[in-house]
Coordinates of C-alpha atoms in Angstrom, one line a residue:
Chain A
A388 CA -4.4 17.8 2.5
Q389 CA -5.5 14.2 2.5
K390 CA -4.9 12.1 5.6
I391 CA -5.7 8.7 7.0
T392 CA -5.7 8.1 10.7
Q393 CA -5.6 4.7 12.4
T394 CA -5.7 5.3 16.2
Q395 CA -5.1 1.7 17.3
P396 CA -1.5 0.7 17.1
G397 CA -2.2 -2.8 18.4
M398 CA -5.2 -4.9 19.2
F399 CA -6.0 -8.4 20.5
V400 CA -9.0 -10.5 19.7
Q401 CA -10.0 -14.0 20.8
E402 CA -10.2 -16.6 18.0
K403 CA -13.7 -16.8 16.5
E404 CA -14.7 -13.4 17.8
A405 CA -15.3 -10.3 15.6
V406 CA -13.0 -7.3 15.7
T407 CA -13.3 -3.7 14.4
L408 CA -10.2 -1.8 13.2
D409 CA -10.8 1.9 13.1
C410 CA -9.9 4.2 10.2
T411 CA -10.8 7.9 9.8
Y412 CA -9.9 10.0 6.8
D413 CA -9.8 13.6 5.7
T414 CA -10.3 14.8 2.2
S415 CA -12.0 17.6 0.3
D416 CA -12.5 15.5 -2.8
Q417 CA -15.9 14.2 -3.6
S418 CA -14.7 11.1 -5.4
Y419 CA -12.3 8.8 -3.6
G420 CA -11.7 5.2 -2.8
L421 CA -11.0 3.6 0.5
F422 CA -9.0 0.4 0.9
W423 CA -7.8 -2.1 3.5
Y424 CA -4.7 -4.1 3.1
K425 CA -3.3 -6.9 5.3
Q426 CA 0.5 -7.2 5.8
P427 CA 1.5 -10.5 7.4
S428 CA 5.0 -10.9 8.9
S429 CA 6.2 -12.1 5.6
G430 CA 5.8 -8.6 4.3
E431 CA 3.5 -8.8 1.3
M432 CA 0.6 -6.4 1.0
I433 CA -2.7 -8.3 0.5
F434 CA -5.8 -6.4 -0.7
L435 CA -8.8 -7.1 1.4
I436 CA -11.6 -4.7 0.6
Y437 CA -12.6 -1.5 -1.3
Q438 CA -15.2 1.1 -0.8
G439 CA -16.0 3.9 -3.3
S440 CA -17.2 7.2 -2.0
Y441 CA -20.4 7.0 -4.0
D442 CA -21.2 3.5 -3.0
E443 CA -24.3 3.5 -0.8
Q444 CA -23.9 -0.1 0.4
N445 CA -21.1 -1.1 2.7
A446 CA -18.6 -3.3 1.0
T447 CA -18.2 -7.0 2.0
E448 CA -15.7 -9.6 1.0
G449 CA -16.2 -12.9 2.8
R450 CA -15.3 -12.4 6.5
Y451 CA -14.4 -8.8 5.9
S452 CA -16.8 -5.9 5.8
L453 CA -16.2 -2.2 5.7
N454 CA -18.4 0.0 7.9
F455 CA -18.5 3.2 5.8
Q456 CA -19.9 6.3 7.5
K457 CA -19.4 9.1 5.0
A458 CA -20.6 12.0 7.2
R459 CA -18.2 10.9 9.9
K460 CA -15.4 10.2 7.4
S461 CA -14.8 6.8 8.8
A462 CA -14.1 3.5 7.1
N463 CA -13.8 0.8 9.8
L464 CA -12.8 -2.7 8.9
V465 CA -14.8 -5.5 10.6
I466 CA -13.4 -9.0 10.6
S467 CA -15.9 -11.6 11.7
A468 CA -15.0 -15.0 13.2
S469 CA -11.3 -14.2 13.6
Q470 CA -8.8 -16.8 12.8
L471 CA -5.2 -17.3 13.9
G472 CA -4.1 -16.5 10.4
D473 CA -5.6 -13.0 10.7
S474 CA -2.7 -12.0 12.9
A475 CA -1.0 -9.3 10.9
M476 CA -0.6 -5.6 10.3
Y477 CA -3.6 -3.9 8.7
F478 CA -3.5 -0.7 6.7
C479 CA -6.2 1.6 5.7
A480 CA -5.6 3.7 2.6
M481 CA -7.3 6.3 0.4
S482 CA -7.0 7.3 -3.2
S483 CA -8.7 10.2 -4.9
S484 CA -10.0 10.6 -8.4
G485 CA -7.4 12.0 -10.8
T486 CA -4.5 10.7 -8.9
Y487 CA -4.2 7.0 -8.1
K488 CA -1.6 7.2 -5.5
Y489 CA -2.5 5.9 -2.1
I490 CA -2.3 7.7 1.3
F491 CA -1.8 5.1 4.0
G492 CA -2.5 5.1 7.7
T493 CA 0.1 4.0 10.2
G494 CA -1.5 0.6 10.6
T495 CA -2.9 -1.5 13.3
R496 CA -1.2 -4.7 14.4
L497 CA -3.8 -7.4 15.2
K498 CA -3.0 -10.4 17.3
V499 CA -5.6 -13.3 17.4
L500 CA -5.4 -15.3 20.5
A501 CA -6.2 -19.0 20.6
Chain B
D751 CA 1.4 -15.1 -6.5
S752 CA -0.1 -11.6 -7.1
G753 CA 1.1 -11.4 -10.7
V754 CA 3.4 -8.5 -9.9
T755 CA 7.0 -9.6 -9.8
Q756 CA 9.8 -7.8 -7.9
T757 CA 13.4 -8.7 -7.9
P758 CA 15.5 -9.1 -6.0
K759 CA 13.6 -10.0 -2.8
H760 CA 16.5 -9.0 -0.6
L761 CA 19.4 -6.7 -1.1
I762 CA 22.3 -5.8 1.2
T763 CA 24.7 -3.1 0.1
A764 CA 27.1 -0.6 1.6
T765 CA 26.6 3.1 2.0
G766 CA 27.4 5.2 -1.1
Q767 CA 26.5 2.4 -3.5
R768 CA 23.9 2.3 -6.2
V769 CA 21.2 -0.4 -6.7
T770 CA 18.5 -1.1 -9.1
L771 CA 15.1 -2.6 -8.1
R772 CA 13.1 -4.3 -10.8
C773 CA 9.3 -4.7 -11.2
S774 CA 7.3 -6.5 -13.7
P775 CA 3.6 -5.5 -13.6
R776 CA 0.6 -7.9 -13.8
S777 CA -0.2 -8.8 -17.4
G778 CA -2.2 -6.1 -19.0
D779 CA -1.6 -3.4 -16.4
L780 CA -0.2 -0.2 -17.8
S781 CA 0.4 1.6 -14.5
V782 CA 3.3 1.0 -12.1
Y783 CA 3.7 2.6 -8.7
W784 CA 6.6 2.5 -6.3
Y785 CA 6.3 2.8 -2.5
Q786 CA 8.8 2.9 0.3
Q787 CA 7.9 1.3 3.7
S788 CA 10.2 2.3 6.5
L789 CA 9.8 2.1 10.3
D790 CA 9.9 5.9 10.8
Q791 CA 8.0 7.1 7.7
G792 CA 5.5 4.3 7.2
L793 CA 4.3 3.6 3.6
Q794 CA 5.2 6.5 1.3
F795 CA 4.3 7.0 -2.3
L796 CA 7.4 7.5 -4.5
I797 CA 6.4 7.6 -8.1
H798 CA 3.8 6.5 -10.7
Y799 CA 4.3 5.6 -14.3
Y800 CA 1.7 5.0 -16.9
N801 CA 2.6 3.3 -20.2
G802 CA 6.1 4.6 -20.0
E803 CA 5.3 8.1 -18.9
E804 CA 5.8 9.6 -15.5
R805 CA 2.4 10.6 -14.1
A806 CA 3.0 11.6 -10.5
K807 CA 5.8 12.1 -8.1
G808 CA 5.7 11.8 -4.3
N809 CA 8.3 11.9 -1.6
I810 CA 11.1 10.6 -3.9
L811 CA 14.6 11.8 -3.2
E812 CA 16.8 13.3 -5.9
R813 CA 19.2 10.4 -5.4
F814 CA 16.4 8.1 -6.6
S815 CA 15.1 7.7 -10.1
A816 CA 12.7 5.4 -11.9
Q817 CA 11.6 4.5 -15.4
Q818 CA 9.2 2.3 -17.2
F819 CA 10.3 0.5 -20.3
P820 CA 8.3 -0.3 -23.5
D821 CA 7.6 -3.8 -22.2
L822 CA 6.1 -2.1 -19.2
H823 CA 8.5 -3.3 -16.6
S824 CA 9.9 -0.7 -14.3
E825 CA 13.1 0.0 -12.5
L826 CA 13.8 2.0 -9.4
N827 CA 17.4 3.2 -9.1
L828 CA 18.7 4.3 -5.8
S829 CA 22.1 5.9 -5.6
S830 CA 24.5 7.3 -3.0
L831 CA 22.8 5.1 -0.5
E832 CA 22.5 6.0 3.1
L833 CA 21.6 4.0 6.2
G834 CA 18.2 5.7 6.2
D835 CA 17.4 4.3 2.8
S836 CA 17.0 0.8 4.4
A837 CA 13.4 -0.1 3.8
L838 CA 10.9 -2.4 2.1
Y839 CA 10.3 -1.1 -1.5
F840 CA 7.0 -2.1 -3.1
C841 CA 5.9 -2.0 -6.6
A842 CA 2.2 -2.1 -7.5
S843 CA 0.4 -2.2 -10.8
S844 CA -3.1 -1.4 -12.0
S845 CA -5.0 -1.4 -15.2
A846 CA -7.6 1.3 -14.5
G847 CA -9.4 2.9 -11.7
Y848 CA -8.4 2.7 -8.1
G849 CA -7.5 -0.8 -7.2
Y850 CA -4.0 -2.1 -7.6
T851 CA -2.0 -5.1 -6.8
F852 CA 1.3 -5.1 -4.9
G853 CA 4.4 -7.1 -5.5
S854 CA 6.0 -8.9 -2.6
G855 CA 8.6 -6.2 -2.2
T856 CA 12.3 -5.8 -2.1
R857 CA 13.9 -5.5 1.3
L858 CA 16.9 -3.2 1.1
T859 CA 19.5 -3.1 3.8
V860 CA 22.2 -0.5 3.7
V861 CA 25.2 -1.2 6.0

């Protein structure tokens, strides 16, 4: 069965510092996608970054990068130069080829301190 | 604005009642997905429609049903509501492949 594990329920980071949010996954599929979403207190789900299982390069989107280690089945999100507006809940998710439903982790609540 | 429109944004109703949540996908997207986010269950996949046809079912209760219409909008019907159905219900749409776009959600409160 597929599973996403986020072991950090909450994290603090100082403004302008970098932070890594952990995500490990479990799947027997060869083709899959990994995603990170941000959910601010207003509730909407905001797409941040995507990594395909066959992508050799780590994905980057502005201040977000995904540290993909396939052998360790990890897909950690790195946020550089944290901003106060980054304070939110962050979800890691996985989808497999043939079924486009997402399996979500339990999320990590990030608080950026001024 | 993500392009996925969900109405209403908030809904308060009594136990035993029936409600309908509506979703209009992003222009050109044929797939619609429904998710439930609750404090105890987290984000759970409910159902997926593609161009009017049901493609996959997740942890959707028998009291819940959904459909996608010819204009591609979708409705999620929740009946015989219980207190435990209180949650944030998301719709998402996609055109192909993995990535999809979420709507802003409907927050349902059952009292």
